PDB file of C-alpha atoms in Angstrom:
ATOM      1  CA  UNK A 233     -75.040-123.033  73.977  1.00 49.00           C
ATOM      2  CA  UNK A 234     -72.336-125.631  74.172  1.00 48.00           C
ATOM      3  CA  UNK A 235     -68.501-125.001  73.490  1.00 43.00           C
ATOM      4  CA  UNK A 236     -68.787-126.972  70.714  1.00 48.00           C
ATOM      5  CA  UNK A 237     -71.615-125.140  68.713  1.00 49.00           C
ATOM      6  CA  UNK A 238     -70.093-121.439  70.128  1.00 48.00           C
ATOM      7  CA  UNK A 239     -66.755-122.468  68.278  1.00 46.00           C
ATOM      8  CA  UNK A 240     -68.479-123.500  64.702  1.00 46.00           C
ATOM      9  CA  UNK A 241     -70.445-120.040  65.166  1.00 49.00           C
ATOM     10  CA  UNK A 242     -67.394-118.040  65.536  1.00 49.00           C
ATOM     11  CA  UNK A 243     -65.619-120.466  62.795  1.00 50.00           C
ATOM     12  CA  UNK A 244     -68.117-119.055  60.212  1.00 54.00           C
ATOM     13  CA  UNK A 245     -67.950-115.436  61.711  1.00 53.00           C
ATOM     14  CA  UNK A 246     -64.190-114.914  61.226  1.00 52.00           C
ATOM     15  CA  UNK A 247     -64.383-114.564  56.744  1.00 52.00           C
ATOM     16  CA  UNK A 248     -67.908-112.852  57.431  1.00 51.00           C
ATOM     17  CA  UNK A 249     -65.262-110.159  58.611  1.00 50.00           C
ATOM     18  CA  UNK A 250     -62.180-110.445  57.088  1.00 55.00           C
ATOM     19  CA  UNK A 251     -61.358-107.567  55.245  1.00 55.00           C
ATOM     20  CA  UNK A 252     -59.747-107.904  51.429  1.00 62.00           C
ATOM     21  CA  UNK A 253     -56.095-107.099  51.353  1.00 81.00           C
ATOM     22  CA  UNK A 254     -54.869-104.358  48.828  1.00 90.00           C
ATOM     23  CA  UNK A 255     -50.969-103.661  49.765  1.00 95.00           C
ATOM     24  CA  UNK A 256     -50.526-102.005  46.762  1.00 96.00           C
ATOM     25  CA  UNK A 257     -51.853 -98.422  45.875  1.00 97.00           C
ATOM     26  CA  UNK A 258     -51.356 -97.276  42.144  1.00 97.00           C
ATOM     27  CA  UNK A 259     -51.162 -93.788  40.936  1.00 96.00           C
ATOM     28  CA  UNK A 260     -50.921 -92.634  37.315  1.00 94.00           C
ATOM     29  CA  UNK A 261     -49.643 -89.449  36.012  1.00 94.00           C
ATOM     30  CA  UNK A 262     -49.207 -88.364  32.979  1.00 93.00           C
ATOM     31  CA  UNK A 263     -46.640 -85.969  32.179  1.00 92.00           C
ATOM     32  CA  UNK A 264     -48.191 -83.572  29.761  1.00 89.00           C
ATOM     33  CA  UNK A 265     -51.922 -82.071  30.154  1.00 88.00           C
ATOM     34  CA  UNK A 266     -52.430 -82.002  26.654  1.00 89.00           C
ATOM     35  CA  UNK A 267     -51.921 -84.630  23.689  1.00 87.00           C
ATOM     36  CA  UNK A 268     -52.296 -83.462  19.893  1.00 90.00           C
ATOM     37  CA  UNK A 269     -53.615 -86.003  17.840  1.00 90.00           C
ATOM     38  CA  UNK A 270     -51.145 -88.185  16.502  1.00 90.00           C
ATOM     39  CA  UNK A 271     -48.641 -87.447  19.486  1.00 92.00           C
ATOM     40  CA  UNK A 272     -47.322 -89.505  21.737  1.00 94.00           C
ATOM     41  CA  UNK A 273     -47.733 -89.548  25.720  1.00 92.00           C
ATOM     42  CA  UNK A 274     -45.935 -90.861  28.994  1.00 95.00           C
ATOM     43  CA  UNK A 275     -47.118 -91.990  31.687  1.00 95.00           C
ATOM     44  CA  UNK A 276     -45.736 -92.575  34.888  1.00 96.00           C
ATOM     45  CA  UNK A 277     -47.345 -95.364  36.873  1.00 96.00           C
ATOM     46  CA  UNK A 278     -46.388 -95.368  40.567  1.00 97.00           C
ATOM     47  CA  UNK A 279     -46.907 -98.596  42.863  1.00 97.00           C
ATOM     48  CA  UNK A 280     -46.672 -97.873  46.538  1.00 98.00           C
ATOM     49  CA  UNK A 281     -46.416-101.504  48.533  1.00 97.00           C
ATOM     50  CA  UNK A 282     -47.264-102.007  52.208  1.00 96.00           C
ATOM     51  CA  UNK A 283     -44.360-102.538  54.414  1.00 95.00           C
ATOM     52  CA  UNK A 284     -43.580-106.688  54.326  1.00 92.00           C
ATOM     53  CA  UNK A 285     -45.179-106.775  51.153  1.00 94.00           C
ATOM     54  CA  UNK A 286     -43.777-106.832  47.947  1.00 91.00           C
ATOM     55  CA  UNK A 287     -44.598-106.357  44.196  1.00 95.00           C
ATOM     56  CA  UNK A 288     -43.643-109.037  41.727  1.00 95.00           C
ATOM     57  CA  UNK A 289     -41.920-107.673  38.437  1.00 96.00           C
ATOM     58  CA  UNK A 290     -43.532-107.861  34.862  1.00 96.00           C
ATOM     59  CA  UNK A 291     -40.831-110.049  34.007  1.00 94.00           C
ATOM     60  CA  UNK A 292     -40.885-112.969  36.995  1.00 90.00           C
ATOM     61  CA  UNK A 293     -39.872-116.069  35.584  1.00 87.00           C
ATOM     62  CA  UNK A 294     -42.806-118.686  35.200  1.00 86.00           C
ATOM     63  CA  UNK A 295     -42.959-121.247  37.836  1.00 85.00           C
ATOM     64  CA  UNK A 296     -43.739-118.992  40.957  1.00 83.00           C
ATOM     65  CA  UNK A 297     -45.454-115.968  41.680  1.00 88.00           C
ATOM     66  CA  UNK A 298     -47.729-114.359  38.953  1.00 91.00           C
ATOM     67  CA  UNK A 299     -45.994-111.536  36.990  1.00 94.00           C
ATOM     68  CA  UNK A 300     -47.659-108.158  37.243  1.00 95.00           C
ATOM     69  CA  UNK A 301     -49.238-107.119  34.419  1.00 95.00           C
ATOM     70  CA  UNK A 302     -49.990-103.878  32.696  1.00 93.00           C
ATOM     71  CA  UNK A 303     -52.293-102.963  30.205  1.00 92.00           C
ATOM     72  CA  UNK A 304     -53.940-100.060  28.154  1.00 90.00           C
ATOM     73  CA  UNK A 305     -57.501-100.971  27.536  1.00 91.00           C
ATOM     74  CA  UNK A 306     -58.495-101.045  24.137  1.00 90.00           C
ATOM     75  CA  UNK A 307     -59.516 -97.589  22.876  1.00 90.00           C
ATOM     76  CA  UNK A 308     -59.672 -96.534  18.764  1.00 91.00           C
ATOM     77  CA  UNK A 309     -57.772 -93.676  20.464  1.00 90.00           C
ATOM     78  CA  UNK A 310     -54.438 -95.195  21.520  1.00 91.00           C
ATOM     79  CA  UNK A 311     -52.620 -96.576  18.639  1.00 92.00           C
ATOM     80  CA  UNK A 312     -49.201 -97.962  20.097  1.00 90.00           C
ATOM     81  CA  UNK A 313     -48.606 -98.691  23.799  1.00 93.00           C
ATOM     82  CA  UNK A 314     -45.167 -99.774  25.718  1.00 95.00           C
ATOM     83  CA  UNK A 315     -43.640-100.663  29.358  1.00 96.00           C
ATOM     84  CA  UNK A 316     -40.965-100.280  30.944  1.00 97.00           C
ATOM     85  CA  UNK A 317     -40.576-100.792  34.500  1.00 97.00           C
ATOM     86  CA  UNK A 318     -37.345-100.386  36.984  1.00 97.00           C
ATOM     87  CA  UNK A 319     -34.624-102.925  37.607  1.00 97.00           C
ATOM     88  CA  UNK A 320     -36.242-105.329  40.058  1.00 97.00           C
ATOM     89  CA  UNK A 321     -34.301-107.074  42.977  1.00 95.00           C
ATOM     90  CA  UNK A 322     -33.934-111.242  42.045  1.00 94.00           C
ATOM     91  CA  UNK A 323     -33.735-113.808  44.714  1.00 92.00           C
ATOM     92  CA  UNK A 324     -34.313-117.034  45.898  1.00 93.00           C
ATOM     93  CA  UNK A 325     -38.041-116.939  46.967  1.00 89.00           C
ATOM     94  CA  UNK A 326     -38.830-120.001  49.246  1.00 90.00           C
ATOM     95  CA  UNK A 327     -42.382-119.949  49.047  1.00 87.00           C
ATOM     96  CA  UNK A 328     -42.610-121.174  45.086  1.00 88.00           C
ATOM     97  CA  UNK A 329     -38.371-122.472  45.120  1.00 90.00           C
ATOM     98  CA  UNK A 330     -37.562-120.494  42.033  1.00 90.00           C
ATOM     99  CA  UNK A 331     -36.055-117.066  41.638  1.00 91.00           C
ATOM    100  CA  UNK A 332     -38.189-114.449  41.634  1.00 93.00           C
ATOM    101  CA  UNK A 333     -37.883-110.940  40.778  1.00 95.00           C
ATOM    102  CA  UNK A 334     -39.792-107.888  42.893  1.00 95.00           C
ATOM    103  CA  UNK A 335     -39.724-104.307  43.961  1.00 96.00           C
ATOM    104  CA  UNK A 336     -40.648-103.425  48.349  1.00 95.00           C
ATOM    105  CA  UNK A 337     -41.543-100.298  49.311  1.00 96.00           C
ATOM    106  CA  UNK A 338     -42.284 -98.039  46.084  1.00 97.00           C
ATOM    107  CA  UNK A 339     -41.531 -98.965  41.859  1.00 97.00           C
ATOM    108  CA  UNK A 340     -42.441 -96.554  38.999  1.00 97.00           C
ATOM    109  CA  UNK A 341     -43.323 -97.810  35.908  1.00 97.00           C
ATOM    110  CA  UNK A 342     -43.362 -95.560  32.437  1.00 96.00           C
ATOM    111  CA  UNK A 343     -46.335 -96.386  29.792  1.00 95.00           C
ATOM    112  CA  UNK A 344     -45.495 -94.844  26.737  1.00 95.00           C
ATOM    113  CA  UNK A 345     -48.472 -94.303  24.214  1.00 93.00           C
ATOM    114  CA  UNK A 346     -49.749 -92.555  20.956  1.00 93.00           C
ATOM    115  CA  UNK A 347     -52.914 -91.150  20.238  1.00 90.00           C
ATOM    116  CA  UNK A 348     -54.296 -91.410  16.955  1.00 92.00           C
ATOM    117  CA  UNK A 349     -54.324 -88.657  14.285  1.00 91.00           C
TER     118      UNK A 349
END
């Protein structure tokens, strides 16, 4: 087999093997075990990040990185639904040349939600 055809095979191999990044592992808790109809819940909603990897807020500004985004999927049984995440950390990012706004290391979020009567 020639260099040149041993090179293309092992060209092709390399995303044959490449495994999918996921720096980010999510946990949710919520912070009663029981709901009465009608009541509302929280939620905590914990992101842990990889070291040098970070987590871009829900509130980036547009023109860089996607925001992350949260959602409740729709269910008859949750009537109202809100976010609130921490106080990200803004700077410069060079990669997109806007200001960007992102948590390292760990950021909780809080979903607060109702259940229907």
């Amino acid at each position: 087999m020639t260099f040149q055809r041993i090179f293309a095979a092992l060209l092709f191999a390399i995303p044959l093997t490449a495994q999918p990044q996921n720096p980010v592992q999510w946990k949710l808790t919520p912070q009663t075990d029981k709901v009465p109809p009608g009541s509302p819940i929280t939620f905590r909603l914990n992101a842990k990040v990889d070291a040098g990897w970070h987590l871009y807020s829900m509130t980036t500004p547009k023109g860089g990185a996607p925001a992350t985004k949260i959602a409740v999927a729709e269910n008859p049984a949750v009537t109202f639904s809100r976010f609130h995440q921490p106080k990200p950390e803004s700077r410069m990012d060079p990669n997109f040349g806007v200001q960007t706004e992102s948590y390292e290391h760990e950021a909780e979020f809080l979903i607060e939600a109702a259940v229907a009567p």
